[in-house]
Tab-separated table of C-alpha atoms and ligand atoms in Angstrom:
chain	number	residue	atom	x	y	z
A	1	MET	CA	-51.884	-0.486	-56.340
A	2	GLU	CA	-54.567	1.445	-54.514
A	3	ASN	CA	-52.278	2.226	-51.570
A	4	VAL	CA	-49.771	4.034	-53.775
A	5	ILE	CA	-50.453	7.738	-54.242
A	6	GLU	CA	-48.397	9.626	-56.817
A	7	LEU	CA	-48.481	13.432	-56.687
A	8	LYS	CA	-49.417	14.427	-60.213
A	9	HIS	CA	-49.033	18.177	-60.404
A	10	PRO	CA	-47.147	20.556	-62.728
A	11	LEU	CA	-45.456	22.249	-59.762
A	12	ILE	CA	-44.080	18.898	-58.574
A	13	GLU	CA	-42.876	18.001	-62.079
A	14	HIS	CA	-41.207	21.421	-62.298
A	15	LYS	CA	-39.405	20.964	-58.987
A	16	LEU	CA	-38.432	17.386	-59.850
A	17	ALA	CA	-36.944	18.540	-63.160
A	18	ILE	CA	-34.516	20.817	-61.310
A	19	LEU	CA	-33.864	18.239	-58.582
A	20	ARG	CA	-33.006	15.462	-61.049
A	21	ASP	CA	-30.689	17.654	-63.170
A	22	LYS	CA	-27.100	16.563	-62.579
A	23	THR	CA	-25.902	20.186	-62.664
A	24	THR	CA	-28.095	21.173	-59.693
A	25	GLY	CA	-25.836	21.986	-56.740
A	26	THR	CA	-26.110	21.014	-53.077
A	27	LYS	CA	-27.918	24.141	-51.828
A	28	LYS	CA	-30.683	23.974	-54.434
A	29	PHE	CA	-30.937	20.191	-54.123
A	30	ARG	CA	-31.490	20.432	-50.354
A	31	GLU	CA	-34.097	23.173	-50.764
A	32	LEU	CA	-36.054	21.148	-53.312
A	33	VAL	CA	-35.990	17.919	-51.281
A	34	SER	CA	-37.363	19.889	-48.362
A	35	GLU	CA	-40.057	21.637	-50.438
A	36	ILE	CA	-41.246	18.401	-52.064
A	37	ALA	CA	-41.383	16.813	-48.602
A	38	MET	CA	-43.841	19.567	-47.585
A	39	PHE	CA	-46.158	18.683	-50.466
A	40	LEU	CA	-45.932	14.958	-49.647
A	41	CYS	CA	-46.725	15.728	-46.031
A	42	TYR	CA	-49.716	17.836	-47.068
A	43	GLU	CA	-51.077	14.941	-49.137
A	44	ALA	CA	-50.398	12.305	-46.468
A	45	LEU	CA	-52.338	14.316	-43.880
A	46	ALA	CA	-55.464	14.602	-46.027
A	47	ASP	CA	-57.158	12.025	-43.767
A	48	ALA	CA	-55.972	13.613	-40.481
A	49	LYS	CA	-58.468	13.579	-37.640
A	50	LEU	CA	-59.614	17.032	-36.547
A	51	THR	CA	-60.483	17.848	-32.943
A	52	LYS	CA	-63.445	20.198	-32.724
A	53	THR	CA	-62.485	23.507	-31.211
A	54	GLU	CA	-64.054	26.932	-30.763
A	55	ILE	CA	-62.015	29.996	-31.561
A	56	GLU	CA	-62.863	33.667	-31.820
A	57	THR	CA	-61.832	35.614	-34.900
A	58	PRO	CA	-61.795	39.444	-34.717
A	59	ILE	CA	-65.316	39.210	-36.195
A	60	GLU	CA	-67.071	36.352	-34.308
A	61	LYS	CA	-66.788	33.001	-32.584
A	62	MET	CA	-66.597	29.925	-34.797
A	63	GLN	CA	-66.420	26.143	-34.553
A	64	THR	CA	-63.400	24.720	-36.322
A	65	GLY	CA	-60.882	21.884	-35.997
A	66	THR	CA	-57.211	21.340	-35.146
A	67	ILE	CA	-54.837	18.427	-35.671
A	68	ASN	CA	-53.238	16.947	-32.568
A	69	GLU	CA	-49.572	16.857	-33.576
A	70	ASP	CA	-48.955	14.344	-30.758
A	71	ASP	CA	-50.910	11.715	-32.674
A	72	TYR	CA	-47.961	11.443	-35.100
A	73	ALA	CA	-44.279	10.605	-35.281
A	74	PHE	CA	-42.048	11.193	-38.287
A	75	ILE	CA	-39.164	8.842	-38.937
A	76	PRO	CA	-36.452	9.665	-41.468
A	77	ILE	CA	-34.430	6.702	-42.718
A	78	LEU	CA	-30.793	7.760	-42.347
A	79	ARG	CA	-29.089	9.310	-44.046
A	80	ALA	CA	-31.065	10.632	-46.985
A	81	GLY	CA	-34.371	10.842	-45.103
A	82	MET	CA	-32.859	13.626	-43.000
A	83	GLY	CA	-33.008	15.842	-46.077
A	84	MET	CA	-36.815	15.763	-45.945
A	85	LEU	CA	-37.048	16.646	-42.266
A	86	ASP	CA	-36.863	20.439	-42.633
A	87	GLY	CA	-39.930	20.354	-44.877
A	88	VAL	CA	-41.859	18.191	-42.423
A	89	ILE	CA	-40.964	20.428	-39.487
A	90	THR	CA	-42.013	23.515	-41.435
A	91	VAL	CA	-45.566	22.207	-41.709
A	92	PHE	CA	-45.525	20.233	-38.435
A	93	PRO	CA	-43.438	22.307	-36.003
A	94	ASN	CA	-44.062	20.118	-32.931
A	95	ALA	CA	-43.431	16.847	-34.736
A	96	LYS	CA	-41.935	14.046	-32.657
A	97	ILE	CA	-39.053	12.528	-34.594
A	98	GLY	CA	-37.543	9.044	-34.532
A	99	HIS	CA	-34.561	7.779	-36.512
A	100	ILE	CA	-33.911	4.518	-38.301
A	101	GLY	CA	-30.414	4.007	-39.712
A	102	MET	CA	-30.231	1.831	-42.832
A	103	TYR	CA	-27.563	1.398	-45.447
A	104	ARG	CA	-27.733	-0.651	-48.603
A	105	ASP	CA	-24.860	-3.063	-49.117
A	106	GLU	CA	-23.151	-1.960	-52.328
A	107	THR	CA	-22.813	-5.483	-53.708
A	108	THR	CA	-25.844	-7.409	-52.431
A	109	PHE	CA	-28.123	-4.302	-52.292
A	110	GLU	CA	-29.552	-5.744	-49.055
A	111	PRO	CA	-30.437	-3.181	-46.366
A	112	HIS	CA	-28.676	-3.244	-42.973
A	113	ASN	CA	-30.126	-1.615	-39.900
A	114	TYR	CA	-27.519	0.229	-37.782
A	115	PHE	CA	-29.619	2.592	-35.635
A	116	PHE	CA	-33.083	2.638	-34.123
A	117	LYS	CA	-34.376	5.348	-31.801
A	118	VAL	CA	-38.039	6.329	-31.716
A	119	PRO	CA	-40.355	8.211	-29.310
A	120	LYS	CA	-41.150	5.938	-26.340
A	121	ASP	CA	-44.921	5.824	-26.931
A	122	ILE	CA	-44.451	5.021	-30.615
A	123	GLU	CA	-47.176	2.324	-30.644
A	124	LYS	CA	-49.803	4.987	-29.877
A	125	ARG	CA	-48.860	7.179	-32.845
A	126	GLU	CA	-49.408	7.163	-36.562
A	127	VAL	CA	-45.901	6.864	-37.965
A	128	ILE	CA	-44.849	8.601	-41.167
A	129	ILE	CA	-41.561	7.278	-42.564
A	130	ILE	CA	-39.618	9.625	-44.824
A	131	ASP	CA	-36.925	8.628	-47.324
A	132	PRO	CA	-36.419	10.270	-50.738
A	133	MET	CA	-35.731	7.003	-52.610
A	134	LEU	CA	-37.660	3.743	-52.769
A	135	ALA	CA	-35.589	1.530	-55.089
A	136	THR	CA	-35.765	-2.250	-54.425
A	137	GLY	CA	-38.007	-1.474	-51.452
A	138	GLY	CA	-35.717	-3.437	-49.105
A	139	SER	CA	-35.000	-0.487	-46.780
A	140	ALA	CA	-38.684	0.471	-46.629
A	141	ILE	CA	-39.780	-3.115	-45.896
A	142	ASP	CA	-37.225	-3.522	-43.094
A	143	ALA	CA	-38.066	-0.144	-41.537
A	144	ILE	CA	-41.790	-1.016	-41.575
A	145	ASP	CA	-41.044	-4.496	-40.111
A	146	LEU	CA	-39.075	-2.874	-37.270
A	147	LEU	CA	-41.859	-0.414	-36.455
A	148	LYS	CA	-44.550	-3.103	-36.553
A	149	SER	CA	-42.447	-5.240	-34.189
A	150	LYS	CA	-42.654	-2.287	-31.732
A	151	GLY	CA	-46.451	-2.330	-31.941
A	152	VAL	CA	-47.021	0.492	-34.465
A	153	LYS	CA	-50.357	-0.013	-36.185
A	154	LYS	CA	-50.668	2.829	-38.682
A	155	ILE	CA	-47.754	3.581	-40.983
A	156	LYS	CA	-47.363	5.778	-44.064
A	157	PHE	CA	-44.274	6.041	-46.239
A	158	LEU	CA	-43.294	9.251	-48.052
A	159	CYS	CA	-40.703	9.215	-50.824
A	160	ILE	CA	-39.735	11.511	-53.645
A	161	ILE	CA	-38.938	8.922	-56.321
A	162	ALA	CA	-40.047	5.299	-56.390
A	163	ALA	CA	-39.257	2.405	-58.729
A	164	PRO	CA	-42.161	0.161	-59.798
A	165	GLU	CA	-40.241	-2.954	-58.639
A	166	GLY	CA	-39.792	-1.548	-55.142
A	167	LEU	CA	-43.371	-0.354	-54.854
A	168	LYS	CA	-44.622	-3.824	-55.797
A	169	ALA	CA	-42.388	-5.438	-53.171
A	170	VAL	CA	-43.518	-3.081	-50.374
A	171	VAL	CA	-47.200	-3.325	-51.289
A	172	GLU	CA	-47.020	-7.156	-51.371
A	173	LYS	CA	-45.339	-7.346	-47.950
A	174	HIS	CA	-47.215	-4.517	-46.226
A	175	LYS	CA	-50.710	-4.210	-47.697
A	176	ASP	CA	-51.819	-1.815	-44.947
A	177	VAL	CA	-49.147	0.852	-45.579
A	178	LYS	CA	-49.959	3.832	-47.783
A	179	ILE	CA	-47.072	5.056	-49.919
A	180	TYR	CA	-46.955	8.658	-51.147
A	181	CYS	CA	-44.446	9.468	-53.870
A	182	ALA	CA	-43.768	12.562	-55.924
A	183	HIS	CA	-43.013	10.395	-58.979
A	184	ILE	CA	-42.944	6.748	-60.033
A	185	ASP	CA	-40.015	6.267	-62.388
A	186	LYS	CA	-39.349	3.688	-65.127
A	187	LYS	CA	-37.259	0.921	-63.550
A	188	LEU	CA	-34.095	-0.073	-61.683
A	189	ASN	CA	-30.751	-0.490	-63.447
A	190	LYS	CA	-28.338	-3.386	-62.823
A	191	ASN	CA	-26.879	-1.546	-59.808
A	192	LYS	CA	-30.414	-1.138	-58.414
A	193	TYR	CA	-30.406	2.608	-58.991
A	194	ILE	CA	-33.645	4.221	-60.089
A	195	VAL	CA	-33.843	5.109	-63.812
A	196	PRO	CA	-33.946	7.988	-64.663
A	197	GLY	CA	-33.960	8.862	-60.934
A	198	LEU	CA	-31.681	11.535	-59.539
A	199	GLY	CA	-28.561	9.545	-58.649
A	200	ASP	CA	-27.581	8.907	-55.043
A	201	ALA	CA	-29.863	11.031	-52.893
A	202	GLY	CA	-27.689	10.812	-49.756
A	203	ASP	CA	-24.551	11.857	-51.617
A	204	ARG	CA	-26.348	14.773	-53.309
A	205	ILE	CA	-27.902	16.006	-50.038
A	206	PHE	CA	-24.712	15.725	-47.994
A	207	GLY	CA	-22.192	16.448	-50.754
A	208	THR	CA	-20.267	13.242	-50.071
A	209	LYS	CA	-19.327	12.478	-53.681
B	301	PRP	C1	-30.821	4.940	-50.145
B	301	PRP	C2	-32.168	5.593	-49.945
B	301	PRP	C3	-32.972	4.488	-49.320
B	301	PRP	C4	-32.410	3.257	-49.979
B	301	PRP	C5	-33.353	2.802	-51.057
B	301	PRP	O1	-30.100	4.948	-48.987
B	301	PRP	O2	-32.110	6.771	-49.211
B	301	PRP	O3	-32.843	4.422	-47.916
B	301	PRP	O4	-31.161	3.616	-50.577
B	301	PRP	O5	-32.927	1.632	-51.627
B	301	PRP	P1	-33.735	0.280	-51.509
B	301	PRP	O6	-35.170	0.616	-51.771
B	301	PRP	O7	-33.134	-0.578	-52.578
B	301	PRP	O8	-33.523	-0.298	-50.137
B	301	PRP	P2	-28.602	4.385	-48.891
B	301	PRP	O9	-28.619	2.942	-48.469
B	301	PRP	O10	-27.877	4.697	-50.158
B	301	PRP	O11	-28.005	5.157	-47.661
B	301	PRP	P3	-27.778	6.735	-47.430
B	301	PRP	O12	-29.129	7.332	-47.181
B	301	PRP	O13	-26.916	6.736	-46.219
B	301	PRP	O14	-27.096	7.324	-48.631
B	302	URA	N1	-30.621	5.052	-53.460
B	302	URA	C1	-30.438	6.242	-54.067
B	302	URA	O1	-30.009	7.218	-53.428
B	302	URA	N2	-30.719	6.347	-55.377
B	302	URA	C2	-31.213	5.322	-56.083
B	302	URA	O2	-31.456	5.481	-57.295
B	302	URA	C3	-31.399	4.076	-55.435
B	302	URA	C4	-31.113	3.981	-54.119
């Protein structure tokens, strides 16, 4: 799966260990989701186009490059994706943000789209979808389908934990989408939760259970 990039780094494993721990409280959980999102963002922008620019340091003039933040849009999948937004905005302060609302039916595990609002020139931007969990891949596939139907040509997907089954499904349906994840876990359980995972990301971020 050449389009799947897993962050393999001791600092990420360290942060994931605290994030996954069931005794970790809401404040710490939110901070870690946000911090890991920063690292994912850093990795996903490794191929960013730089515009040549001349600046003057206190010592001399130099040729360097800057990223045009307007080339991008970030789209959290509601709700849990919102938890990653702080991290993205920290590294990308002028980021244009869209929102896609998806919930997974608790019995069929099928995703349902309930909200869609994106920047009006979305088809001209590279779109980076953010959602901490990629389980069956259904929510990711539907979000990507929706964006492609609006003319978006370049899409990346950032998640914190992914299941192999879901990654396979997304890669098969959307061969052109690069997926960045902090960790690929073992499998899904019978309720389609990621094992070992971290539980329900939305509930842990928003304290709803
Ligand atoms: C979670 C998660 C993903 C989705 C992943 O959201 O944040 O969006 O499940 O599952 P899938 O890969 O099987 O589609 P959920 O539907 O629980 O909604 P929430 O963010 O409102 O908690
Ligand atoms: N959604 C979550 O929040 N956690 C999972 O393990 C699967 C889907």
